[in-house]
Amino acid sequence: MVVLGIESSCDETAAAVLVDGELRSNVIAGQDVHQQWGGVVPELASRAHQEAIVPVVDAALKQAGVAREQVDVVAFTKGPGLIGALLVGTCFARSYAQALGVPMVAVDHLQAHVLAHFIRDGSGRPAPEFPFLNLTVSGGHTLLVRVDGPLDMTVLGGTRDDAAGEAFDKGAKMMGLPYPGGPLIDRLADQGDPHAFELPRPRVAGLDMSFSGLKTAFHDLLRRLERERKGLVEERSKDLAASLRHAIVDILVDRTREALRSGGFRGLAISGGVSANRLLRERIRVLGAQEALPVFIPPPAYCTDNAAMVAMAGHFLHAAGRHAGLDTVPVPRHG
Ligand code: KG4
Ligand code: ZN
């Protein structure tokens, strides 16, 4: 059973191959064109996907030692994401599946982030048992999800405004750092004092979160420092990064702790780009230990956008017989 997975929802063109549920290749082409613009430019992303998709899929098949004719099912990300970017992957998958005469499956990107925990790559990493709680934190989404089965997920809460990754990226941008700023903030923060500056942790009802108040407070703080003395923001960049990271992670961990109270979970897991964050990983491990729950954190390569997780989702959807028609269109928004 050979599954070809294709991911093109944002600014990464990726393809992966699973053979009998085992990952055989995981190829990813990033897009440098966005860096100079301080964020992803949708039209540039679509064009870069168009250029990359054929070579990326070829490389994935080649690395897996699989011929095109051996592919049994084509899995692709149908959304959420940028419409133009999704269209490239969707159209490619449709033609590919039609040419090969094989079925295809349409994958929800957020479900795929959760299924990253089930990628088998020979490392012997254990998979979580059901039900588990998953905090999905990426550049576009922040969700607390109850996972009762590979395709049985319930959203318990999420952000009302910015995503956690967006909060990192926007904070970094305000400090004059290049896109994506999350990893840079993480690195700077390691050398700074997380208590140097006081920042708010706004609370909203239920298990929802909000990051816009924090963003505004951070913006005001930077302006105050810059008014005090030119160059002060740069001088204090490590302490600023540490304080921002501390606040974002506090908000995430606080809500995760509360979500665990809804009870009955057999594991605690995080996924999505922001789960590469060192402080978040550490704090989630501590929370798991406090609650006597095993913790699951994918290796960084499966946290950020990749096609291995899409192929994994494809594996489960195909097994459940949930195939997509050739008339499938991308769905840019989550709903
Ligand atoms: O899952 P992902 O690759 O793409 C989306 O689906 O959005 O997540 C990308 C996000 C970006 O906002 C990036 O800044 C953030 O993940 N990110 C991090 C770290 N590594 C990536 N944020 C904080 N700390 C990191 N180490
Ligand atoms: Zn993602």
Short mmCIF file of C-alpha atoms and ligand atoms in Angstrom, two decimals:
data_model
loop_
_atom_site.label_atom_id
_atom_site.label_comp_id
_atom_site.label_asym_id
_atom_site.label_seq_id
_atom_site.Cartn_x
_atom_site.Cartn_y
_atom_site.Cartn_z
CA MET A 1 0.00 0.00 0.00
CA VAL A 2 1.69 3.19 -1.21
CA VAL A 3 0.32 6.60 -0.16
CA LEU A 4 1.63 9.78 -1.78
CA GLY A 5 1.00 12.85 0.40
CA ILE A 6 1.08 16.42 -0.91
CA GLU A 7 1.07 19.60 1.19
CA SER A 8 0.78 23.11 -0.26
CA SER A 9 -1.40 25.10 2.16
CA CYS A 10 0.98 27.94 2.93
CA ASP A 11 4.60 28.56 2.01
CA GLU A 12 6.00 25.03 1.92
CA THR A 13 5.71 22.67 -1.03
CA ALA A 14 6.05 19.16 0.34
CA ALA A 15 5.58 15.55 -0.70
CA ALA A 16 5.98 12.30 1.24
CA VAL A 17 5.57 8.59 0.60
CA LEU A 18 4.24 5.96 3.01
CA VAL A 19 4.65 2.29 2.24
CA ASP A 20 2.41 0.06 4.37
CA GLY A 21 2.07 2.88 6.89
CA GLU A 22 5.84 3.46 7.21
CA LEU A 23 7.36 6.76 6.13
CA ARG A 24 9.81 6.24 3.27
CA SER A 25 10.46 9.83 2.19
CA ASN A 26 9.59 13.33 3.30
CA VAL A 27 10.66 16.10 0.94
CA ILE A 28 10.07 19.78 1.57
CA ALA A 29 10.85 22.93 -0.41
CA GLY A 30 10.63 26.17 1.54
CA GLN A 31 10.00 29.54 -0.10
CA ASP A 32 12.59 32.23 0.51
CA VAL A 33 10.75 34.82 -1.62
CA HIS A 34 8.63 35.93 1.35
CA GLN A 35 11.44 36.90 3.68
CA GLN A 36 11.98 40.33 2.17
CA TRP A 37 8.26 41.15 2.54
CA GLY A 38 7.99 40.35 6.24
CA GLY A 39 5.28 37.73 5.73
CA VAL A 40 3.84 35.27 3.23
CA VAL A 41 2.69 36.96 -0.01
CA PRO A 42 -0.13 34.70 -1.33
CA GLU A 43 0.47 35.31 -5.03
CA LEU A 44 4.20 34.62 -4.71
CA ALA A 45 3.40 31.46 -2.74
CA SER A 46 1.13 30.13 -5.52
CA ARG A 47 3.80 30.71 -8.14
CA ALA A 48 6.51 29.08 -6.06
CA HIS A 49 4.25 26.04 -5.46
CA GLN A 50 3.72 25.73 -9.21
CA GLU A 51 7.45 25.69 -9.81
CA ALA A 52 8.26 23.29 -6.98
CA ILE A 53 5.47 20.72 -7.03
CA VAL A 54 6.66 18.48 -9.87
CA PRO A 55 10.31 18.23 -8.73
CA VAL A 56 9.26 17.79 -5.08
CA VAL A 57 6.89 14.91 -5.85
CA ASP A 58 9.49 13.30 -8.13
CA ALA A 59 12.12 13.57 -5.40
CA ALA A 60 9.77 12.02 -2.81
CA LEU A 61 9.04 9.02 -5.06
CA LYS A 62 12.70 8.63 -5.93
CA GLN A 63 13.87 8.75 -2.32
CA ALA A 64 11.23 6.19 -1.39
CA GLY A 65 12.37 3.91 -4.20
CA VAL A 66 8.81 3.83 -5.52
CA ALA A 67 7.76 4.10 -9.16
CA ARG A 68 4.86 6.38 -10.07
CA GLU A 69 2.77 3.38 -11.16
CA GLN A 70 3.05 1.87 -7.66
CA VAL A 71 1.16 4.73 -5.97
CA ASP A 72 -2.18 3.39 -4.62
CA VAL A 73 -3.70 6.59 -3.28
CA VAL A 74 -2.97 10.33 -3.54
CA ALA A 75 -3.55 12.41 -0.40
CA PHE A 76 -3.52 16.20 -0.57
CA THR A 77 -4.30 19.13 1.73
CA LYS A 78 -7.71 20.56 0.88
CA GLY A 79 -7.50 23.33 3.53
CA PRO A 80 -7.45 25.45 5.53
CA GLY A 81 -4.80 27.64 3.95
CA LEU A 82 -4.18 30.13 1.16
CA ILE A 83 -6.62 29.51 -1.68
CA GLY A 84 -4.08 29.91 -4.50
CA ALA A 85 -1.55 27.71 -2.73
CA LEU A 86 -4.17 25.01 -2.02
CA LEU A 87 -5.33 25.12 -5.64
CA VAL A 88 -1.87 24.13 -6.88
CA GLY A 89 -1.77 21.02 -4.67
CA THR A 90 -5.41 20.13 -5.32
CA CYS A 91 -5.18 20.44 -9.11
CA PHE A 92 -1.93 18.52 -9.15
CA ALA A 93 -3.39 15.70 -7.02
CA ARG A 94 -6.54 15.53 -9.15
CA SER A 95 -4.62 15.16 -12.39
CA TYR A 96 -2.12 12.78 -10.86
CA ALA A 97 -4.79 10.49 -9.42
CA GLN A 98 -6.79 10.60 -12.64
CA ALA A 99 -3.74 9.81 -14.78
CA LEU A 100 -2.81 6.88 -12.55
CA GLY A 101 -6.39 5.71 -12.18
CA VAL A 102 -6.14 5.63 -8.36
CA PRO A 103 -8.37 7.14 -5.64
CA MET A 104 -7.51 10.32 -3.79
CA VAL A 105 -8.27 11.61 -0.32
CA ALA A 106 -8.74 15.23 0.74
CA VAL A 107 -6.95 16.01 4.00
CA ASP A 108 -7.78 18.67 6.58
CA HIS A 109 -4.48 20.41 7.39
CA LEU A 110 -5.31 20.73 11.09
CA GLN A 111 -6.28 17.10 11.40
CA ALA A 112 -2.98 16.26 9.70
CA HIS A 113 -1.05 18.27 12.32
CA VAL A 114 -2.64 16.06 14.99
CA LEU A 115 -1.92 12.86 13.06
CA ALA A 116 1.79 13.78 12.97
CA HIS A 117 1.94 11.80 16.24
CA PHE A 118 1.26 8.60 14.32
CA ILE A 119 4.04 8.92 11.74
CA ARG A 120 6.09 5.71 11.82
CA ASP A 121 9.62 6.34 10.61
CA GLY A 122 11.57 3.54 12.25
CA SER A 123 12.51 5.70 15.27
CA GLY A 124 10.29 3.67 17.60
CA ARG A 125 8.48 6.74 18.92
CA PRO A 126 5.31 5.59 20.71
CA ALA A 127 1.95 6.88 19.44
CA PRO A 128 -0.60 8.33 21.87
CA GLU A 129 -3.55 6.27 23.07
CA PHE A 130 -7.11 7.58 22.71
CA PRO A 131 -8.51 9.79 23.97
CA PHE A 132 -5.75 12.38 24.19
CA LEU A 133 -5.70 16.15 24.33
CA ASN A 134 -3.86 17.91 21.51
CA LEU A 135 -2.79 21.53 21.50
CA THR A 136 -2.38 22.50 17.83
CA VAL A 137 -0.31 25.65 17.53
CA SER A 138 0.73 26.95 14.13
CA GLY A 139 1.16 30.18 12.23
CA GLY A 140 -2.52 30.26 11.32
CA HIS A 141 -4.26 28.24 14.05
CA THR A 142 -4.44 27.64 17.78
CA LEU A 143 -6.76 24.86 18.84
CA LEU A 144 -7.34 22.55 21.78
CA VAL A 145 -8.61 19.29 20.36
CA ARG A 146 -10.00 16.19 22.02
CA VAL A 147 -8.86 13.21 19.93
CA ASP A 148 -11.02 10.07 20.29
CA GLY A 149 -9.73 8.33 17.15
CA PRO A 150 -7.59 9.10 14.09
CA LEU A 151 -10.57 10.70 12.37
CA ASP A 152 -12.64 11.50 15.45
CA MET A 153 -11.68 14.92 16.81
CA THR A 154 -13.60 17.60 18.72
CA VAL A 155 -12.45 21.20 19.06
CA LEU A 156 -12.68 22.25 22.73
CA GLY A 157 -11.35 25.77 22.34
CA GLY A 158 -9.21 28.04 20.25
CA THR A 159 -8.00 31.55 19.67
CA ARG A 160 -10.48 34.36 19.21
CA ASP A 161 -8.02 36.46 17.20
CA ASP A 162 -4.34 35.89 16.38
CA ALA A 163 -2.83 32.42 16.30
CA ALA A 164 0.04 31.68 18.69
CA GLY A 165 2.52 31.58 15.80
CA GLU A 166 1.15 34.87 14.55
CA ALA A 167 1.71 36.39 17.99
CA PHE A 168 5.35 35.30 17.81
CA ASP A 169 5.76 36.48 14.21
CA LYS A 170 4.08 39.86 14.74
CA GLY A 171 6.07 40.50 17.92
CA ALA A 172 9.26 39.69 16.04
CA LYS A 173 8.27 41.96 13.17
CA MET A 174 7.69 44.85 15.58
CA MET A 175 11.22 44.28 16.89
CA GLY A 176 12.54 44.50 13.32
CA LEU A 177 13.29 40.78 12.99
CA PRO A 178 12.75 38.95 9.67
CA TYR A 179 9.86 36.53 8.92
CA PRO A 180 9.13 34.01 10.33
CA GLY A 181 10.10 35.46 13.68
CA GLY A 182 8.97 32.59 15.93
CA PRO A 183 12.21 30.60 15.81
CA LEU A 184 14.27 33.82 16.22
CA ILE A 185 12.30 34.91 19.28
CA ASP A 186 12.82 31.42 20.69
CA ARG A 187 16.58 31.62 20.21
CA LEU A 188 16.90 35.16 21.62
CA ALA A 189 14.62 34.30 24.53
CA ASP A 190 16.95 31.52 25.66
CA GLN A 191 19.47 34.21 26.61
CA GLY A 192 17.04 36.74 28.12
CA ASP A 193 15.18 37.33 31.38
CA PRO A 194 11.50 36.27 31.06
CA HIS A 195 10.56 38.58 33.95
CA ALA A 196 12.32 41.70 32.60
CA PHE A 197 9.09 43.23 31.26
CA GLU A 198 5.55 42.77 32.44
CA LEU A 199 3.07 41.73 29.76
CA PRO A 200 -0.63 40.84 30.11
CA ARG A 201 -2.12 37.34 29.81
CA PRO A 202 -5.68 38.22 28.71
CA ARG A 203 -8.30 35.65 29.68
CA VAL A 204 -11.45 34.87 27.75
CA ALA A 205 -14.39 32.65 28.59
CA GLY A 206 -14.33 28.87 28.32
CA LEU A 207 -11.30 27.26 26.76
CA ASP A 208 -10.74 30.04 24.24
CA MET A 209 -7.64 32.21 24.04
CA SER A 210 -6.81 35.72 22.86
CA PHE A 211 -3.46 37.15 21.84
CA SER A 212 -4.42 40.57 20.45
CA GLY A 213 -4.25 42.35 23.82
CA LEU A 214 -0.77 40.97 24.36
CA LYS A 215 0.24 42.14 20.89
CA THR A 216 -0.97 45.69 21.61
CA ALA A 217 0.78 45.73 24.99
CA PHE A 218 4.02 44.54 23.38
CA HIS A 219 3.72 47.23 20.71
CA ASP A 220 3.22 49.92 23.36
CA LEU A 221 6.18 48.62 25.34
CA LEU A 222 8.45 48.81 22.29
CA ARG A 223 7.31 52.38 21.55
CA ARG A 224 7.96 53.39 25.15
CA LEU A 225 11.47 51.97 25.06
CA GLU A 226 12.22 53.54 21.71
CA ARG A 227 11.03 56.93 23.04
CA GLU A 228 13.19 56.51 26.12
CA ARG A 229 16.27 56.04 24.01
CA LYS A 230 16.90 55.15 20.40
CA GLY A 231 18.45 51.70 20.07
CA LEU A 232 17.10 50.52 23.43
CA VAL A 233 14.80 47.94 21.80
CA GLU A 234 17.74 46.31 20.08
CA GLU A 235 19.83 46.47 23.24
CA ARG A 236 17.10 44.73 25.24
CA SER A 237 16.05 42.32 22.47
CA LYS A 238 16.87 39.18 24.48
CA ASP A 239 14.83 40.30 27.49
CA LEU A 240 11.98 41.44 25.23
CA ALA A 241 11.94 38.09 23.41
CA ALA A 242 12.05 36.17 26.69
CA SER A 243 9.18 38.20 28.16
CA LEU A 244 7.05 37.79 25.03
CA ARG A 245 7.70 34.05 24.81
CA HIS A 246 6.90 33.65 28.49
CA ALA A 247 3.55 35.43 28.10
CA ILE A 248 2.49 33.47 24.97
CA VAL A 249 3.46 30.14 26.51
CA ASP A 250 1.70 31.02 29.80
CA ILE A 251 -1.56 31.63 27.91
CA LEU A 252 -1.24 28.33 26.01
CA VAL A 253 -0.28 26.20 29.01
CA ASP A 254 -2.93 27.75 31.26
CA ARG A 255 -5.71 26.85 28.80
CA THR A 256 -4.26 23.39 28.18
CA ARG A 257 -4.24 22.71 31.92
CA GLU A 258 -7.87 23.76 32.11
CA ALA A 259 -8.84 21.63 29.10
CA LEU A 260 -7.34 18.58 30.81
CA ARG A 261 -9.95 19.06 33.55
CA SER A 262 -12.69 18.04 31.09
CA GLY A 263 -11.23 14.68 31.94
CA GLY A 264 -10.60 11.14 30.86
CA PHE A 265 -7.51 11.84 28.78
CA ARG A 266 -4.80 9.23 28.44
CA GLY A 267 -2.19 11.56 26.99
CA LEU A 268 -1.18 15.15 26.36
CA ALA A 269 0.16 16.16 22.97
CA ILE A 270 1.21 19.24 21.01
CA SER A 271 1.68 19.74 17.29
CA GLY A 272 2.06 22.48 14.67
CA GLY A 273 4.95 24.86 14.01
CA VAL A 274 4.93 26.53 17.44
CA SER A 275 5.40 23.17 19.17
CA ALA A 276 9.02 23.50 18.04
CA ASN A 277 9.25 26.23 20.72
CA ARG A 278 11.64 25.17 23.43
CA LEU A 279 9.85 26.78 26.37
CA LEU A 280 6.47 25.40 25.28
CA ARG A 281 7.92 21.88 24.94
CA GLU A 282 9.43 22.12 28.41
CA ARG A 283 6.29 23.50 30.05
CA ILE A 284 4.07 20.87 28.40
CA ARG A 285 6.40 18.15 29.68
CA VAL A 286 6.10 19.59 33.19
CA LEU A 287 2.30 19.77 32.88
CA GLY A 288 2.16 16.15 31.73
CA ALA A 289 4.28 15.08 34.71
CA GLN A 290 2.03 17.03 37.12
CA GLU A 291 -1.07 15.39 35.67
CA ALA A 292 0.61 11.95 35.44
CA LEU A 293 -0.02 11.82 31.69
CA PRO A 294 2.37 10.70 28.96
CA VAL A 295 3.43 13.61 26.73
CA PHE A 296 3.77 13.44 22.95
CA ILE A 297 5.77 16.04 21.05
CA PRO A 298 6.73 15.27 17.46
CA PRO A 299 10.30 15.92 16.30
CA PRO A 300 10.56 19.50 14.90
CA ALA A 301 10.45 18.28 11.25
CA TYR A 302 6.92 16.91 11.85
CA CYS A 303 5.83 19.98 13.87
CA THR A 304 6.20 22.52 11.06
CA ASP A 305 4.32 22.00 7.80
CA ASN A 306 5.25 18.76 6.08
CA ALA A 307 3.70 16.13 3.83
CA ALA A 308 4.44 13.13 6.07
CA MET A 309 1.50 14.15 8.26
CA VAL A 310 -0.70 14.58 5.18
CA ALA A 311 0.25 11.10 3.94
CA MET A 312 -0.49 9.75 7.44
CA ALA A 313 -3.94 11.34 7.39
CA GLY A 314 -4.36 9.92 3.89
CA HIS A 315 -3.55 6.46 5.22
CA PHE A 316 -6.37 6.66 7.80
CA LEU A 317 -8.89 8.23 5.40
CA HIS A 318 -8.16 5.62 2.75
CA ALA A 319 -8.54 2.81 5.30
CA ALA A 320 -11.92 4.30 6.25
CA GLY A 321 -12.95 4.43 2.59
CA ARG A 322 -13.33 8.20 2.70
CA HIS A 323 -12.24 9.04 -0.82
CA ALA A 324 -12.67 12.37 -2.55
CA GLY A 325 -14.23 12.97 -5.94
CA LEU A 326 -12.28 14.42 -8.84
CA ASP A 327 -14.44 17.53 -8.51
CA THR A 328 -13.00 18.29 -5.03
CA VAL A 329 -12.17 21.96 -4.52
CA PRO A 330 -9.98 23.51 -1.81
CA VAL A 331 -11.57 24.95 1.32
CA PRO A 332 -9.46 27.92 2.48
CA ARG A 333 -11.22 28.47 5.81
CA HIS A 334 -11.75 26.07 8.66
CA GLY A 335 -15.37 25.31 9.36
O1 KG4 B 1 2.67 24.70 11.30
P1 KG4 B 1 3.46 25.75 10.62
O2 KG4 B 1 4.77 25.35 9.96
O3 KG4 B 1 2.65 26.45 9.50
C1 KG4 B 1 1.30 26.76 9.64
O4 KG4 B 1 0.44 25.86 9.39
O5 KG4 B 1 1.04 27.93 10.01
O6 KG4 B 1 3.75 26.89 11.69
C2 KG4 B 1 4.52 28.02 11.40
C3 KG4 B 1 4.58 28.90 12.62
C4 KG4 B 1 5.19 30.28 12.35
O7 KG4 B 1 4.36 31.24 12.95
C5 KG4 B 1 6.53 30.19 13.08
O8 KG4 B 1 7.00 31.44 13.54
C6 KG4 B 1 6.20 29.27 14.22
O9 KG4 B 1 5.37 28.29 13.64
N1 KG4 B 1 7.39 28.66 14.83
C7 KG4 B 1 7.81 28.95 16.08
C8 KG4 B 1 8.99 28.19 16.29
N2 KG4 B 1 9.24 27.47 15.15
C9 KG4 B 1 8.24 27.77 14.27
N3 KG4 B 1 7.30 29.76 17.02
C10 KG4 B 1 7.93 29.82 18.19
N4 KG4 B 1 9.07 29.15 18.47
C11 KG4 B 1 9.63 28.33 17.56
N5 KG4 B 1 10.73 27.65 17.84
ZN ZN B 2 0.46 23.95 9.50
#
